[in-house]
PDB file of C-alpha atoms in Angstrom:
ATOM      1  CA  MET A  60     -14.038  -7.945  -4.466  1.00 50.00           C
ATOM      2  CA  ASP A  61     -11.964  -8.366  -7.621  1.00 53.00           C
ATOM      3  CA  LYS A  62      -8.516  -9.911  -7.404  1.00 57.00           C
ATOM      4  CA  VAL A  63      -5.704  -7.417  -6.776  1.00 55.00           C
ATOM      5  CA  VAL A  64      -2.623  -7.471  -9.011  1.00 50.00           C
ATOM      6  CA  LEU A  65       0.562  -7.244  -6.960  1.00 51.00           C
ATOM      7  CA  SER A  66       3.724  -5.437  -7.967  1.00 48.00           C
ATOM      8  CA  PRO A  67       6.883  -7.544  -8.446  1.00 49.00           C
ATOM      9  CA  GLU A  68       8.989  -4.753  -6.896  1.00 49.00           C
ATOM     10  CA  LYS A  69       8.025  -5.483  -3.270  1.00 65.00           C
ATOM     11  CA  LYS A  70       7.731  -8.546  -1.086  1.00 80.00           C
ATOM     12  CA  GLN A  71       4.195  -9.862  -1.427  1.00 85.00           C
ATOM     13  CA  TYR A  72       3.408  -9.717   2.263  1.00 86.00           C
ATOM     14  CA  GLN A  73       4.561  -6.072   2.404  1.00 86.00           C
ATOM     15  CA  GLU A  74       2.341  -5.001  -0.475  1.00 90.00           C
ATOM     16  CA  ILE A  75      -0.696  -6.817   0.923  1.00 92.00           C
ATOM     17  CA  GLY A  76      -0.056  -5.367   4.376  1.00 89.00           C
ATOM     18  CA  GLU A  77       0.234  -1.864   2.947  1.00 89.00           C
ATOM     19  CA  ASP A  78      -2.966  -2.306   0.949  1.00 92.00           C
ATOM     20  CA  LEU A  79      -4.889  -3.522   4.011  1.00 92.00           C
ATOM     21  CA  ARG A  80      -3.477  -0.635   6.013  1.00 91.00           C
ATOM     22  CA  ALA A  81      -4.658   1.798   3.330  1.00 91.00           C
ATOM     23  CA  GLN A  82      -8.154   0.287   3.534  1.00 92.00           C
ATOM     24  CA  ILE A  83      -8.129   0.790   7.301  1.00 92.00           C
ATOM     25  CA  ILE A  84      -7.028   4.413   6.889  1.00 91.00           C
ATOM     26  CA  GLN A  85      -9.838   4.944   4.361  1.00 90.00           C
ATOM     27  CA  GLY A  86     -12.370   3.711   6.922  1.00 90.00           C
ATOM     28  CA  LEU A  87     -13.293   0.431   5.247  1.00 91.00           C
ATOM     29  CA  TYR A  88     -12.410  -1.356   8.495  1.00 93.00           C
ATOM     30  CA  PRO A  89     -12.950   0.890  11.540  1.00 92.00           C
ATOM     31  CA  VAL A  90     -11.372   0.278  14.946  1.00 93.00           C
ATOM     32  CA  GLY A  91     -12.952  -2.778  16.569  1.00 92.00           C
ATOM     33  CA  SER A  92     -14.048  -4.337  13.283  1.00 93.00           C
ATOM     34  CA  ARG A  93     -12.898  -7.747  12.066  1.00 93.00           C
ATOM     35  CA  LEU A  94     -10.909  -8.178   8.877  1.00 94.00           C
ATOM     36  CA  PRO A  95     -12.083 -10.813   6.375  1.00 92.00           C
ATOM     37  CA  PRO A  96     -10.856 -14.381   7.062  1.00 90.00           C
ATOM     38  CA  GLU A  97      -7.345 -15.141   5.860  1.00 87.00           C
ATOM     39  CA  ARG A  98      -8.722 -17.526   3.240  1.00 88.00           C
ATOM     40  CA  ASN A  99     -10.803 -14.713   1.693  1.00 91.00           C
ATOM     41  CA  ILE A 100      -7.896 -12.280   1.702  1.00 92.00           C
ATOM     42  CA  ALA A 101      -5.702 -14.940   0.055  1.00 91.00           C
ATOM     43  CA  GLU A 102      -8.277 -15.431  -2.705  1.00 91.00           C
ATOM     44  CA  THR A 103      -8.579 -11.684  -3.263  1.00 92.00           C
ATOM     45  CA  TYR A 104      -4.844 -11.252  -3.788  1.00 92.00           C
ATOM     46  CA  GLY A 105      -4.225 -14.632  -5.408  1.00 91.00           C
ATOM     47  CA  VAL A 106      -1.608 -15.687  -2.859  1.00 90.00           C
ATOM     48  CA  SER A 107      -1.194 -18.410  -0.231  1.00 87.00           C
ATOM     49  CA  ARG A 108      -2.465 -18.065   3.321  1.00 86.00           C
ATOM     50  CA  THR A 109       1.124 -18.007   4.543  1.00 85.00           C
ATOM     51  CA  ILE A 110       1.725 -14.747   2.651  1.00 89.00           C
ATOM     52  CA  VAL A 111      -1.473 -13.285   4.125  1.00 90.00           C
ATOM     53  CA  ARG A 112      -0.412 -14.287   7.632  1.00 87.00           C
ATOM     54  CA  GLU A 113       2.909 -12.495   7.137  1.00 86.00           C
ATOM     55  CA  ALA A 114       1.053  -9.357   6.036  1.00 89.00           C
ATOM     56  CA  LEU A 115      -1.160  -9.525   9.125  1.00 90.00           C
ATOM     57  CA  LEU A 116       1.864 -10.061  11.370  1.00 86.00           C
ATOM     58  CA  MET A 117       3.389  -6.908   9.904  1.00 86.00           C
ATOM     59  CA  LEU A 118       0.229  -4.993  10.805  1.00 90.00           C
ATOM     60  CA  GLU A 119       0.149  -6.572  14.276  1.00 87.00           C
ATOM     61  CA  LEU A 120       3.728  -5.499  14.954  1.00 84.00           C
ATOM     62  CA  GLN A 121       2.754  -1.983  13.902  1.00 85.00           C
ATOM     63  CA  GLY A 122      -0.068  -2.076  16.443  1.00 87.00           C
ATOM     64  CA  THR A 123      -2.741  -1.785  13.753  1.00 91.00           C
ATOM     65  CA  VAL A 124      -4.450  -5.159  14.275  1.00 92.00           C
ATOM     66  CA  ASP A 125      -4.753  -7.841  16.929  1.00 89.00           C
ATOM     67  CA  ILE A 126      -4.631 -11.518  15.894  1.00 86.00           C
ATOM     68  CA  ARG A 127      -6.913 -13.457  18.252  1.00 84.00           C
ATOM     69  CA  GLN A 128      -6.862 -17.244  18.369  1.00 75.00           C
ATOM     70  CA  GLY A 129     -10.115 -18.812  17.238  1.00 74.00           C
ATOM     71  CA  SER A 130     -11.736 -15.444  16.623  1.00 81.00           C
ATOM     72  CA  GLY A 131     -10.017 -13.559  13.830  1.00 87.00           C
ATOM     73  CA  VAL A 132      -8.048 -10.386  13.185  1.00 92.00           C
ATOM     74  CA  TYR A 133      -9.393  -7.122  14.624  1.00 93.00           C
ATOM     75  CA  VAL A 134      -8.449  -3.495  13.911  1.00 94.00           C
ATOM     76  CA  THR A 135      -6.989  -1.832  17.008  1.00 93.00           C
ATOM     77  CA  ARG A 136      -5.997   1.565  15.620  1.00 91.00           C
ATOM     78  CA  VAL A 137      -6.057   3.692  12.486  1.00 90.00           C
ATOM     79  CA  PRO A 138      -2.415   4.237  11.460  1.00 85.00           C
ATOM     80  CA  ALA A 139      -1.018   7.526  10.219  1.00 78.00           C
ATOM     81  CA  GLU A 140      -0.946   7.844   6.436  1.00 67.00           C
ATOM     82  CA  ASN A 141       2.817   8.375   6.373  1.00 61.00           C
ATOM     83  CA  GLU A 142       4.635   5.750   8.385  1.00 59.00           C
ATOM     84  CA  ALA A 143       7.701   5.358   6.190  1.00 47.00           C
ATOM     85  CA  GLU A 144       9.910   4.421   9.115  1.00 46.00           C
ATOM     86  CA  GLU A 145       7.807   1.321   9.720  1.00 50.00           C
ATOM     87  CA  GLU A 146       7.946   0.361   6.044  1.00 51.00           C
ATOM     88  CA  ALA A 147      11.747   0.605   6.196  1.00 46.00           C
ATOM     89  CA  PHE A 148      11.687  -1.506   9.377  1.00 47.00           C
ATOM     90  CA  PHE A 149      10.161  -4.426   7.474  1.00 51.00           C
ATOM     91  CA  SER A 150      11.924  -3.969   4.133  1.00 52.00           C
ATOM     92  CA  SER A 151      14.760  -6.355   5.002  1.00 55.00           C
ATOM     93  CA  ASP A 152      12.765  -8.840   7.115  1.00 67.00           C
ATOM     94  CA  ILE A 153      12.284 -12.199   5.412  1.00 78.00           C
ATOM     95  CA  GLY A 154       8.774 -13.561   5.958  1.00 80.00           C
ATOM     96  CA  PRO A 155       8.599 -16.163   8.772  1.00 83.00           C
ATOM     97  CA  PHE A 156       6.808 -18.727   6.607  1.00 85.00           C
ATOM     98  CA  GLU A 157       9.483 -18.292   3.941  1.00 86.00           C
ATOM     99  CA  MET A 158      12.031 -19.141   6.637  1.00 89.00           C
ATOM    100  CA  LEU A 159       9.976 -22.188   7.633  1.00 91.00           C
ATOM    101  CA  GLN A 160       9.845 -23.296   4.008  1.00 91.00           C
ATOM    102  CA  ALA A 161      13.633 -23.043   3.724  1.00 93.00           C
ATOM    103  CA  ARG A 162      14.019 -25.013   6.934  1.00 95.00           C
ATOM    104  CA  GLN A 163      11.602 -27.687   5.756  1.00 96.00           C
ATOM    105  CA  LEU A 164      13.531 -28.223   2.526  1.00 95.00           C
ATOM    106  CA  LEU A 165      16.958 -28.144   4.153  1.00 97.00           C
ATOM    107  CA  GLU A 166      16.489 -29.775   7.540  1.00 97.00           C
ATOM    108  CA  SER A 167      14.451 -32.713   6.239  1.00 97.00           C
ATOM    109  CA  ASN A 168      17.349 -33.706   4.010  1.00 97.00           C
ATOM    110  CA  ILE A 169      19.832 -33.067   6.806  1.00 98.00           C
ATOM    111  CA  ALA A 170      17.842 -35.404   9.057  1.00 98.00           C
ATOM    112  CA  ALA A 171      17.926 -38.077   6.349  1.00 98.00           C
ATOM    113  CA  PHE A 172      21.698 -37.680   5.980  1.00 97.00           C
ATOM    114  CA  ALA A 173      22.212 -37.650   9.759  1.00 98.00           C
ATOM    115  CA  ALA A 174      20.445 -41.009   9.960  1.00 98.00           C
ATOM    116  CA  LYS A 175      23.499 -42.417   8.203  1.00 97.00           C
ATOM    117  CA  MET A 176      26.193 -40.170   9.671  1.00 97.00           C
ATOM    118  CA  ALA A 177      25.256 -39.556  13.329  1.00 97.00           C
ATOM    119  CA  THR A 178      27.608 -40.980  15.943  1.00 97.00           C
ATOM    120  CA  LYS A 179      26.576 -42.550  19.236  1.00 97.00           C
ATOM    121  CA  ALA A 180      27.681 -39.326  20.924  1.00 97.00           C
ATOM    122  CA  ASP A 181      25.370 -37.318  18.638  1.00 97.00           C
ATOM    123  CA  ILE A 182      22.412 -39.554  19.474  1.00 98.00           C
ATOM    124  CA  ASP A 183      23.197 -39.317  23.194  1.00 98.00           C
ATOM    125  CA  ASN A 184      23.389 -35.509  22.991  1.00 97.00           C
ATOM    126  CA  LEU A 185      20.025 -35.309  21.223  1.00 98.00           C
ATOM    127  CA  LYS A 186      18.502 -37.626  23.835  1.00 98.00           C
ATOM    128  CA  ARG A 187      19.843 -35.422  26.659  1.00 97.00           C
ATOM    129  CA  ILE A 188      18.400 -32.292  25.035  1.00 97.00           C
ATOM    130  CA  LEU A 189      14.932 -33.853  24.861  1.00 97.00           C
ATOM    131  CA  GLU A 190      15.172 -35.036  28.468  1.00 97.00           C
ATOM    132  CA  GLN A 191      16.148 -31.506  29.434  1.00 96.00           C
ATOM    133  CA  GLU A 192      13.158 -30.098  27.528  1.00 95.00           C
ATOM    134  CA  GLN A 193      10.834 -32.578  29.222  1.00 95.00           C
ATOM    135  CA  ARG A 194      12.024 -31.369  32.636  1.00 95.00           C
ATOM    136  CA  ALA A 195      11.763 -27.731  31.558  1.00 93.00           C
ATOM    137  CA  ILE A 196       8.167 -28.168  30.395  1.00 93.00           C
ATOM    138  CA  ALA A 197       7.241 -29.780  33.713  1.00 92.00           C
ATOM    139  CA  ILE A 198       8.354 -26.671  35.650  1.00 91.00           C
ATOM    140  CA  ASN A 199       7.501 -24.146  32.893  1.00 87.00           C
ATOM    141  CA  ASP A 200      11.160 -23.162  32.500  1.00 87.00           C
ATOM    142  CA  LEU A 201      11.694 -20.910  29.463  1.00 81.00           C
ATOM    143  CA  SER A 202      15.340 -20.103  30.125  1.00 80.00           C
ATOM    144  CA  GLN A 203      16.718 -22.386  27.393  1.00 84.00           C
ATOM    145  CA  ASP A 204      15.633 -22.945  23.805  1.00 91.00           C
ATOM    146  CA  ASN A 205      16.013 -26.712  23.742  1.00 95.00           C
ATOM    147  CA  CYS A 206      14.169 -26.993  20.418  1.00 94.00           C
ATOM    148  CA  LYS A 207      16.750 -24.757  18.746  1.00 95.00           C
ATOM    149  CA  MET A 208      19.560 -26.730  20.408  1.00 97.00           C
ATOM    150  CA  PHE A 209      18.089 -30.001  19.093  1.00 98.00           C
ATOM    151  CA  HIS A 210      17.981 -28.717  15.510  1.00 98.00           C
ATOM    152  CA  LEU A 211      21.553 -27.390  15.659  1.00 97.00           C
ATOM    153  CA  VAL A 212      22.957 -30.585  17.195  1.00 98.00           C
ATOM    154  CA  LEU A 213      21.090 -32.611  14.576  1.00 98.00           C
ATOM    155  CA  ALA A 214      22.627 -30.492  11.825  1.00 98.00           C
ATOM    156  CA  GLY A 215      26.035 -31.117  13.357  1.00 97.00           C
ATOM    157  CA  ALA A 216      25.284 -34.852  13.341  1.00 98.00           C
ATOM    158  CA  SER A 217      25.463 -34.705   9.542  1.00 97.00           C
ATOM    159  CA  GLN A 218      29.243 -34.303  10.033  1.00 97.00           C
ATOM    160  CA  ASN A 219      29.106 -31.544   7.404  1.00 97.00           C
ATOM    161  CA  GLN A 220      30.203 -28.134   8.673  1.00 96.00           C
ATOM    162  CA  MET A 221      28.640 -26.302   5.735  1.00 97.00           C
ATOM    163  CA  LEU A 222      25.224 -27.761   6.511  1.00 97.00           C
ATOM    164  CA  LEU A 223      25.613 -26.847  10.184  1.00 96.00           C
ATOM    165  CA  ALA A 224      26.678 -23.283   9.289  1.00 96.00           C
ATOM    166  CA  THR A 225      23.667 -22.924   6.997  1.00 96.00           C
ATOM    167  CA  VAL A 226      21.229 -24.035   9.689  1.00 96.00           C
ATOM    168  CA  GLU A 227      22.916 -21.712  12.190  1.00 96.00           C
ATOM    169  CA  SER A 228      22.497 -18.851   9.720  1.00 94.00           C
ATOM    170  CA  ILE A 229      18.762 -19.529   9.358  1.00 94.00           C
ATOM    171  CA  TRP A 230      18.311 -19.572  13.132  1.00 93.00           C
ATOM    172  CA  ARG A 231      20.191 -16.261  13.420  1.00 92.00           C
ATOM    173  CA  HIS A 232      17.746 -14.787  10.902  1.00 90.00           C
ATOM    174  CA  MET A 233      14.811 -16.094  12.933  1.00 90.00           C
ATOM    175  CA  ASP A 234      16.219 -14.847  16.238  1.00 89.00           C
ATOM    176  CA  SER A 235      16.674 -11.341  14.800  1.00 86.00           C
ATOM    177  CA  SER A 236      13.367 -11.248  12.909  1.00 85.00           C
ATOM    178  CA  PRO A 237      10.616  -9.221  14.654  1.00 83.00           C
ATOM    179  CA  MET A 238       7.978 -10.979  12.563  1.00 80.00           C
ATOM    180  CA  TRP A 239       9.212 -14.453  13.490  1.00 84.00           C
ATOM    181  CA  GLN A 240       9.334 -13.536  17.182  1.00 83.00           C
ATOM    182  CA  GLN A 241       5.805 -12.112  16.980  1.00 78.00           C
ATOM    183  CA  LEU A 242       4.591 -15.264  15.245  1.00 76.00           C
ATOM    184  CA  ARG A 243       6.325 -17.537  17.726  1.00 79.00           C
ATOM    185  CA  ALA A 244       4.710 -15.681  20.639  1.00 77.00           C
ATOM    186  CA  HIS A 245       1.358 -17.093  19.512  1.00 71.00           C
ATOM    187  CA  ILE A 246       2.471 -20.699  20.123  1.00 73.00           C
ATOM    188  CA  ASP A 247       4.927 -20.373  23.000  1.00 73.00           C
ATOM    189  CA  THR A 248       2.771 -22.351  25.406  1.00 80.00           C
ATOM    190  CA  ARG A 249       3.124 -25.567  27.386  1.00 86.00           C
ATOM    191  CA  SER A 250       0.703 -27.480  25.155  1.00 88.00           C
ATOM    192  CA  TYR A 251       2.629 -26.592  22.016  1.00 89.00           C
ATOM    193  CA  ARG A 252       5.969 -27.353  23.649  1.00 91.00           C
ATOM    194  CA  LEU A 253       4.645 -30.819  24.491  1.00 93.00           C
ATOM    195  CA  LYS A 254       3.551 -31.215  20.869  1.00 93.00           C
ATOM    196  CA  TRP A 255       6.988 -30.243  19.525  1.00 94.00           C
ATOM    197  CA  LEU A 256       8.644 -32.535  22.063  1.00 96.00           C
ATOM    198  CA  GLY A 257       6.644 -35.441  20.667  1.00 96.00           C
ATOM    199  CA  ASP A 258       7.691 -34.494  17.135  1.00 97.00           C
ATOM    200  CA  LEU A 259      11.360 -34.348  18.105  1.00 97.00           C
ATOM    201  CA  GLN A 260      11.135 -37.688  19.907  1.00 98.00           C
ATOM    202  CA  THR A 261       9.800 -39.189  16.663  1.00 97.00           C
ATOM    203  CA  ILE A 262      12.749 -37.727  14.753  1.00 98.00           C
ATOM    204  CA  LEU A 263      15.207 -39.110  17.304  1.00 98.00           C
ATOM    205  CA  ALA A 264      13.614 -42.557  17.189  1.00 98.00           C
ATOM    206  CA  ALA A 265      14.064 -42.633  13.398  1.00 98.00           C
ATOM    207  CA  LEU A 266      17.683 -41.534  13.727  1.00 98.00           C
ATOM    208  CA  ARG A 267      18.388 -44.268  16.249  1.00 97.00           C
ATOM    209  CA  ARG A 268      16.965 -46.846  13.807  1.00 97.00           C
ATOM    210  CA  ARG A 269      19.197 -45.406  11.045  1.00 97.00           C
ATOM    211  CA  ASP A 270      15.944 -44.954   9.134  1.00 98.00           C
ATOM    212  CA  VAL A 271      16.787 -42.473   6.367  1.00 97.00           C
ATOM    213  CA  MET A 272      13.289 -42.115   4.937  1.00 97.00           C
ATOM    214  CA  GLY A 273      11.673 -42.110   8.366  1.00 97.00           C
ATOM    215  CA  SER A 274      14.009 -39.348   9.548  1.00 98.00           C
ATOM    216  CA  TRP A 275      13.216 -37.248   6.480  1.00 98.00           C
ATOM    217  CA  GLN A 276       9.468 -37.679   6.932  1.00 97.00           C
ATOM    218  CA  ALA A 277       9.579 -37.018  10.690  1.00 97.00           C
ATOM    219  CA  MET A 278      11.420 -33.714  10.232  1.00 97.00           C
ATOM    220  CA  TRP A 279       9.212 -32.650   7.320  1.00 97.00           C
ATOM    221  CA  GLN A 280       6.082 -33.390   9.344  1.00 96.00           C
ATOM    222  CA  HIS A 281       7.418 -31.593  12.424  1.00 96.00           C
ATOM    223  CA  LEU A 282       7.936 -28.362  10.494  1.00 95.00           C
ATOM    224  CA  GLU A 283       4.600 -28.879   8.754  1.00 94.00           C
ATOM    225  CA  ASN A 284       2.968 -29.170  12.181  1.00 93.00           C
ATOM    226  CA  VAL A 285       4.633 -25.910  13.240  1.00 91.00           C
ATOM    227  CA  LYS A 286       3.363 -24.144  10.123  1.00 88.00           C
ATOM    228  CA  ASN A 287      -0.198 -25.414  10.477  1.00 86.00           C
ATOM    229  CA  SER A 288      -0.292 -24.569  14.187  1.00 84.00           C
ATOM    230  CA  LEU A 289       0.802 -21.024  13.402  1.00 81.00           C
ATOM    231  CA  LEU A 290      -1.841 -20.690  10.686  1.00 78.00           C
ATOM    232  CA  GLU A 291      -4.604 -22.038  12.918  1.00 74.00           C
ATOM    233  CA  GLN A 292      -4.128 -19.261  15.448  1.00 65.00           C
ATOM    234  CA  SER A 293      -6.338 -16.616  13.814  1.00 57.00           C
ATOM    235  CA  ASP A 294      -8.866 -18.466  11.653  1.00 53.00           C
ATOM    236  CA  SER A 295     -12.254 -19.117  13.193  1.00 46.00           C
ATOM    237  CA  ASP A 296     -13.529 -21.069  10.166  1.00 48.00           C
ATOM    238  CA  ALA A 297     -10.645 -23.620  10.368  1.00 42.00           C
ATOM    239  CA  PRO A 298     -10.392 -24.442   6.643  1.00 42.00           C
ATOM    240  CA  ASP A 299      -8.807 -27.670   5.456  1.00 40.00           C
ATOM    241  CA  PHE A 300      -5.134 -27.443   4.629  1.00 37.00           C
ATOM    242  CA  ASP A 301      -3.238 -28.779   1.614  1.00 38.00           C
ATOM    243  CA  GLY A 302      -0.999 -30.663   4.029  1.00 37.00           C
ATOM    244  CA  TYR A 303       2.203 -29.157   2.680  1.00 39.00           C
ATOM    245  CA  LEU A 304       3.753 -25.852   1.662  1.00 42.00           C
ATOM    246  CA  PHE A 305       4.067 -27.332  -1.831  1.00 40.00           C
ATOM    247  CA  GLU A 306       1.570 -29.205  -3.978  1.00 37.00           C
ATOM    248  CA  SER A 307       3.183 -32.546  -3.213  1.00 38.00           C
ATOM    249  CA  VAL A 308       5.982 -34.033  -1.172  1.00 46.00           C
ATOM    250  CA  PRO A 309       9.177 -33.984  -3.269  1.00 48.00           C
ATOM    251  CA  ILE A 310       9.691 -37.755  -3.189  1.00 46.00           C
ATOM    252  CA  PHE A 311       9.681 -39.976  -6.225  1.00 41.00           C
ATOM    253  CA  GLN A 312       9.389 -43.762  -6.099  1.00 40.00           C
ATOM    254  CA  GLY A 313      10.179 -43.838  -2.396  1.00 45.00           C
ATOM    255  CA  LYS A 314      13.435 -41.920  -2.807  1.00 50.00           C
ATOM    256  CA  LEU A 315      14.411 -38.402  -1.894  1.00 49.00           C
ATOM    257  CA  MET A 316      14.444 -35.901  -4.742  1.00 44.00           C
TER     258      MET A 316
END
């Protein structure tokens, strides 16, 4: 299949999702059939796998496909040709991987700054949150989002209210985003919560050492782990990853950019 040229007037994930939906309507992929692997779709459209995943999430929320871990993406229904209300529903939704990218850029630098600025009270609060999450995982308690609380308290540990307000704004976007909530549902399990707990414990350990570079790297890697775990959910061929959302880590000569 030749590469498809995308229009600059729409979000990339929307245009890809609409094109895949049109192919399903045309009968190219009947109900029960499997869509091509994400890697192949990405090559066809000349975009990253994160953009493809956002397009597939859009279709999953519409009830058109089902993303199955370790198996692939399967067509569950043929949508109506005119579903303008669903297009409008997604028109203002920022892609979840775009949100993760913003968080990775911002929160890694916040963690580095907090390594210098955090008070003993901040460190104690972060420690209590992780202890609370450890107890919650043990009894499968989902009543509190301790991961979110950790990130917000860490932002506050920068002692910069603008940075805290910015992180709070990103989390509000995520909490109100249907696509982010759909994506998160794929990894809201005990095993993943244990994985994130380990990541956050690494971040806290670096903060306690006042290790600026270590704090930056620990936060960057945590959000990278989240991204890769989300991408791994639907691909059965498990391709190798670049390691980062960007071509290289933005560090030069051991210093932050």
